[in-house]
Tab-separated table of N, CA, C and O in Angstrom:
chain	number	residue	atom	x	y	z
A	157	ALA	N	-95.303	93.661	4.266
A	157	ALA	CA	-94.075	93.324	4.737
A	157	ALA	C	-93.109	94.818	4.897
A	157	ALA	O	-92.520	94.743	5.723
A	158	ARG	N	-93.327	95.379	3.533
A	158	ARG	CA	-92.662	96.714	3.383
A	158	ARG	C	-92.848	97.582	4.744
A	158	ARG	O	-92.047	98.281	5.156
A	159	GLY	N	-94.254	97.680	5.227
A	159	GLY	CA	-94.468	98.403	6.199
A	159	GLY	C	-93.836	98.106	7.318
A	159	GLY	O	-93.471	98.952	8.194
A	160	ILE	N	-93.898	96.972	7.691
A	160	ILE	CA	-93.339	96.149	8.981
A	160	ILE	C	-91.839	96.760	8.821
A	160	ILE	O	-91.264	97.237	9.987
A	161	GLN	N	-91.187	96.622	7.912
A	161	GLN	CA	-89.730	96.794	7.789
A	161	GLN	C	-89.459	98.271	7.922
A	161	GLN	O	-88.727	98.603	8.654
A	162	GLN	N	-90.371	99.163	7.555
A	162	GLN	CA	-90.205	100.789	7.616
A	162	GLN	C	-90.562	100.984	9.093
A	162	GLN	O	-89.777	102.022	9.754
A	163	THR	N	-91.422	100.253	9.588
A	163	THR	CA	-91.745	100.755	11.069
A	163	THR	C	-90.495	100.326	12.034
A	163	THR	O	-89.926	101.003	12.951
A	164	ALA	N	-89.820	99.225	11.753
A	164	ALA	CA	-88.781	98.262	12.360
A	164	ALA	C	-87.605	99.749	12.454
A	164	ALA	O	-86.836	99.931	13.351
A	165	VAL	N	-87.441	100.102	11.301
A	165	VAL	CA	-86.402	101.068	10.809
A	165	VAL	C	-86.446	102.287	11.615
A	165	VAL	O	-85.512	102.770	12.331
A	166	ARG	N	-87.777	102.744	11.738
A	166	ARG	CA	-87.941	104.110	12.156
A	166	ARG	C	-87.846	103.981	13.835
A	166	ARG	O	-87.375	104.921	14.405
A	167	GLN	N	-88.319	102.775	14.270
A	167	GLN	CA	-88.117	102.467	15.940
A	167	GLN	C	-86.771	102.323	16.211
A	167	GLN	O	-86.356	102.909	17.087
A	168	ALA	N	-85.907	101.870	15.468
A	168	ALA	CA	-84.708	101.623	15.599
A	168	ALA	C	-83.707	103.001	15.576
A	168	ALA	O	-82.703	103.033	16.231
A	169	HIS	N	-84.217	103.747	14.863
A	169	HIS	CA	-83.444	105.155	14.681
A	169	HIS	C	-84.014	106.365	15.962
A	169	HIS	O	-83.639	107.111	15.824
A	170	ARG	N	-85.254	105.839	16.561
A	170	ARG	CA	-85.461	106.934	17.380
A	170	ARG	C	-84.874	107.066	18.912
A	170	ARG	O	-84.148	106.084	19.079
A	171	LYS	N	-84.658	108.064	19.148
A	171	LYS	CA	-83.861	108.268	20.308
A	171	LYS	C	-84.327	107.537	21.581
A	171	LYS	O	-85.487	107.617	21.842
A	172	HIS	N	-83.392	106.745	22.011
A	172	HIS	CA	-84.016	105.919	23.463
A	172	HIS	C	-83.971	106.810	24.631
A	172	HIS	O	-83.274	107.367	25.125
A	173	GLU	N	-85.410	106.693	25.014
A	173	GLU	CA	-85.469	107.515	26.297
A	173	GLU	C	-85.530	106.191	27.586
A	173	GLU	O	-86.397	105.093	27.392
A	174	PRO	N	-84.823	106.597	28.511
A	174	PRO	CA	-84.587	105.672	29.822
A	174	PRO	C	-86.064	105.422	30.402
A	174	PRO	O	-86.753	106.467	30.856
A	175	SER	N	-86.435	104.064	30.432
A	175	SER	CA	-87.819	103.947	31.215
A	175	SER	C	-87.729	104.082	32.743
A	175	SER	O	-86.253	104.083	33.494
A	176	PHE	N	-88.852	103.569	33.524
A	176	PHE	CA	-88.419	103.463	34.834
A	176	PHE	C	-87.631	102.447	35.180
A	176	PHE	O	-86.853	102.688	36.316
A	177	HIS	N	-87.692	101.268	34.586
A	177	HIS	CA	-86.781	100.185	34.908
A	177	HIS	C	-85.383	100.541	34.536
A	177	HIS	O	-84.302	100.219	35.407
A	178	ASP	N	-85.015	101.491	33.663
A	178	ASP	CA	-83.844	101.729	33.484
A	178	ASP	C	-83.221	102.856	34.618
A	178	ASP	O	-82.148	102.749	34.794
A	179	LYS	N	-84.113	103.634	34.806
A	179	LYS	CA	-83.706	104.815	36.227
A	179	LYS	C	-83.659	103.918	37.352
A	179	LYS	O	-82.640	104.164	38.141
A	180	TYR	N	-84.576	103.227	37.610
A	180	TYR	CA	-84.777	102.951	39.269
A	180	TYR	C	-84.717	101.374	39.305
A	180	TYR	O	-85.014	100.954	40.764
A	181	GLY	N	-84.680	100.679	38.386
A	181	GLY	CA	-84.669	99.098	38.521
A	181	GLY	C	-83.675	98.470	39.557
A	181	GLY	O	-83.939	97.720	40.250
A	182	THR	N	-82.272	99.008	39.384
A	182	THR	CA	-81.263	98.306	40.672
A	182	THR	C	-81.616	99.120	41.827
A	182	THR	O	-81.626	98.336	42.643
A	183	VAL	N	-82.198	100.124	42.107
A	183	VAL	CA	-82.412	100.673	43.400
A	183	VAL	C	-83.569	99.842	44.041
A	183	VAL	O	-83.582	99.507	45.094
A	184	VAL	N	-84.658	99.870	43.158
A	184	VAL	CA	-85.851	98.830	43.648
A	184	VAL	C	-85.427	97.430	44.051
A	184	VAL	O	-85.838	96.939	44.965
A	185	LEU	N	-84.550	96.942	43.256
A	185	LEU	CA	-84.186	95.561	43.628
A	185	LEU	C	-83.310	95.313	44.850
A	185	LEU	O	-83.655	94.548	45.693
A	186	LEU	N	-82.208	96.298	45.160
A	186	LEU	CA	-81.529	96.290	46.233
A	186	LEU	C	-82.540	96.785	47.465
A	186	LEU	O	-82.328	96.069	48.525
A	187	GLY	N	-83.364	97.442	47.377
A	187	GLY	CA	-84.311	98.066	48.469
A	187	GLY	C	-85.104	96.919	49.005
A	187	GLY	O	-85.324	96.548	49.897
A	188	GLY	N	-85.650	95.816	47.852
A	188	GLY	CA	-86.246	94.995	48.180
A	188	GLY	C	-85.721	93.839	48.858
A	188	GLY	O	-86.070	93.205	49.814
A	189	ALA	N	-84.172	93.603	48.499
A	189	ALA	CA	-83.681	92.539	49.038
A	189	ALA	C	-83.171	93.146	50.336
A	189	ALA	O	-82.936	92.120	51.251
A	190	ALA	N	-83.011	94.311	50.703
A	190	ALA	CA	-82.639	94.798	51.938
A	190	ALA	C	-83.832	94.558	52.954
A	190	ALA	O	-83.527	94.193	54.253
A	191	VAL	N	-84.913	94.786	52.606
A	191	VAL	CA	-86.306	94.653	53.194
A	191	VAL	C	-86.556	93.183	53.707
A	191	VAL	O	-86.789	92.523	54.596
A	192	PHE	N	-86.218	92.269	52.416
A	192	PHE	CA	-86.488	90.750	52.856
A	192	PHE	C	-85.408	90.373	53.607
A	192	PHE	O	-85.848	89.701	54.552
A	193	THR	N	-84.152	90.844	53.556
A	193	THR	CA	-83.143	90.210	54.610
A	193	THR	C	-83.210	90.763	55.762
A	193	THR	O	-83.112	90.077	57.019
A	194	SER	N	-83.829	91.887	56.275
A	194	SER	CA	-84.183	92.449	57.410
A	194	SER	C	-85.392	91.858	58.311
A	194	SER	O	-85.555	91.378	59.359
A	195	VAL	N	-86.254	91.628	57.332
A	195	VAL	CA	-87.671	90.920	57.984
A	195	VAL	C	-87.203	89.708	58.354
A	195	VAL	O	-87.553	88.924	59.521
A	196	TRP	N	-86.706	88.977	57.382
A	196	TRP	CA	-86.241	87.402	57.856
A	196	TRP	C	-85.313	87.515	58.860
A	196	TRP	O	-85.120	86.472	59.597
A	197	GLY	N	-84.500	88.414	58.812
A	197	GLY	CA	-83.207	88.423	60.145
A	197	GLY	C	-84.029	88.569	61.422
A	197	GLY	O	-83.548	87.790	62.332
A	198	TYR	N	-85.197	89.611	61.516
A	198	TYR	CA	-85.884	89.769	62.603
A	198	TYR	C	-86.700	88.205	63.202
A	198	TYR	O	-86.702	87.956	64.270
A	199	VAL	N	-87.460	87.610	61.954
A	199	VAL	CA	-88.052	86.471	62.233
A	199	VAL	C	-87.183	85.545	62.713
A	199	VAL	O	-87.631	84.886	63.833
A	200	LEU	N	-85.967	85.198	62.263
A	200	LEU	CA	-85.194	84.073	62.655
A	200	LEU	C	-84.487	84.435	64.088
A	200	LEU	O	-84.039	83.540	64.641
A	201	THR	N	-84.266	85.776	64.392
A	201	THR	CA	-83.611	85.982	65.673
A	201	THR	C	-84.504	86.081	66.949
A	201	THR	O	-84.148	86.041	68.174
A	202	GLN	N	-85.884	86.626	66.636
A	202	GLN	CA	-86.483	87.204	67.609
A	202	GLN	C	-87.702	86.236	68.167
A	202	GLN	O	-88.477	86.628	69.145
A	203	LEU	N	-87.866	85.313	67.224
A	203	LEU	CA	-89.194	84.459	67.615
A	203	LEU	C	-88.893	83.468	68.575
A	203	LEU	O	-90.001	82.921	69.272
A	204	GLY	N	-87.905	82.994	68.982
A	204	GLY	CA	-87.554	82.082	69.882
A	204	GLY	C	-87.747	80.782	69.580
A	204	GLY	O	-87.900	79.752	70.430
A	205	ILE	N	-87.508	80.343	68.211
A	205	ILE	CA	-87.681	79.215	67.927
A	205	ILE	C	-86.558	78.346	68.166
A	205	ILE	O	-85.143	78.393	67.843
A	206	GLU	N	-86.711	77.149	68.851
A	206	GLU	CA	-85.664	76.336	68.978
A	206	GLU	C	-85.365	75.335	67.816
A	206	GLU	O	-86.542	74.607	67.355
A	207	TRP	N	-84.210	75.399	67.309
A	207	TRP	CA	-84.174	74.709	65.890
A	207	TRP	C	-83.584	73.231	66.342
A	207	TRP	O	-82.845	73.145	67.147
A	208	GLY	N	-84.155	72.364	65.373
A	208	GLY	CA	-83.813	71.086	65.538
A	208	GLY	C	-84.374	70.242	64.295
A	208	GLY	O	-85.123	70.854	63.363
A	209	PHE	N	-84.289	69.085	64.110
A	209	PHE	CA	-84.793	68.137	63.053
A	209	PHE	C	-85.988	67.921	63.121
A	209	PHE	O	-86.627	67.985	61.953
A	210	SER	N	-86.712	67.834	64.122
A	210	SER	CA	-88.232	67.655	64.402
A	210	SER	C	-88.707	68.572	65.185
A	210	SER	O	-88.355	68.896	66.371
A	211	PRO	N	-89.680	69.274	64.694
A	211	PRO	CA	-90.297	70.516	65.364
A	211	PRO	C	-91.098	70.171	66.526
A	211	PRO	O	-91.792	70.759	67.265
A	212	THR	N	-91.604	68.660	66.425
A	212	THR	CA	-92.375	68.177	67.691
A	212	THR	C	-91.818	68.577	69.102
A	212	THR	O	-91.046	68.264	69.368
A	213	GLY	N	-92.748	69.340	69.942
A	213	GLY	CA	-92.393	69.661	71.301
A	213	GLY	C	-91.381	70.640	71.362
A	213	GLY	O	-90.712	71.069	72.363
A	214	ARG	N	-90.381	71.141	70.027
A	214	ARG	CA	-89.691	72.425	70.292
A	214	ARG	C	-89.970	73.646	69.927
A	214	ARG	O	-89.179	74.597	70.542
A	215	ILE	N	-91.225	73.815	69.424
A	215	ILE	CA	-91.448	75.158	69.158
A	215	ILE	C	-92.423	75.490	70.655
A	215	ILE	O	-93.738	74.961	70.472
A	216	THR	N	-92.257	76.184	71.330
A	216	THR	CA	-92.780	76.515	72.617
A	216	THR	C	-93.088	78.063	72.573
A	216	THR	O	-92.452	79.016	72.362
A	217	PRO	N	-94.694	78.616	72.900
A	217	PRO	CA	-94.863	79.920	73.057
A	217	PRO	C	-94.011	80.729	74.017
A	217	PRO	O	-94.088	80.094	75.201
A	218	LYS	N	-93.986	81.781	73.710
A	218	LYS	CA	-93.327	82.617	75.167
A	218	LYS	C	-94.697	83.172	75.831
A	218	LYS	O	-95.704	82.936	75.474
A	219	GLU	N	-94.446	82.883	77.384
A	219	GLU	CA	-95.302	83.761	78.212
A	219	GLU	C	-96.071	85.060	77.726
A	219	GLU	O	-95.434	85.960	77.438
A	220	TRP	N	-97.277	85.185	77.948
A	220	TRP	CA	-97.959	86.526	77.297
A	220	TRP	C	-97.480	87.486	78.726
A	220	TRP	O	-97.757	87.299	79.811
A	221	ARG	N	-96.888	88.845	77.965
A	221	ARG	CA	-96.822	89.871	78.780
A	221	ARG	C	-97.939	90.883	78.979
A	221	ARG	O	-98.214	91.529	77.970
A	222	GLU	N	-98.444	91.229	80.188
A	222	GLU	CA	-99.459	92.184	80.288
A	222	GLU	C	-99.287	93.471	81.010
A	222	GLU	O	-98.001	93.608	81.518
């Protein structure tokens, strides 16, 4: 038990070095949110889905462009 206590004290007094998550966590989170929003924004605005309560007969494919 004393060894565990000494290890805990040693770790508590060690200088804290910032980890990857401390340095870049917020940037990665905001970047992911931006990508998520832009992809879904494109999907919802460019696919030509007619929105309604029942999808039967409402989702029509666009004509193929050659």
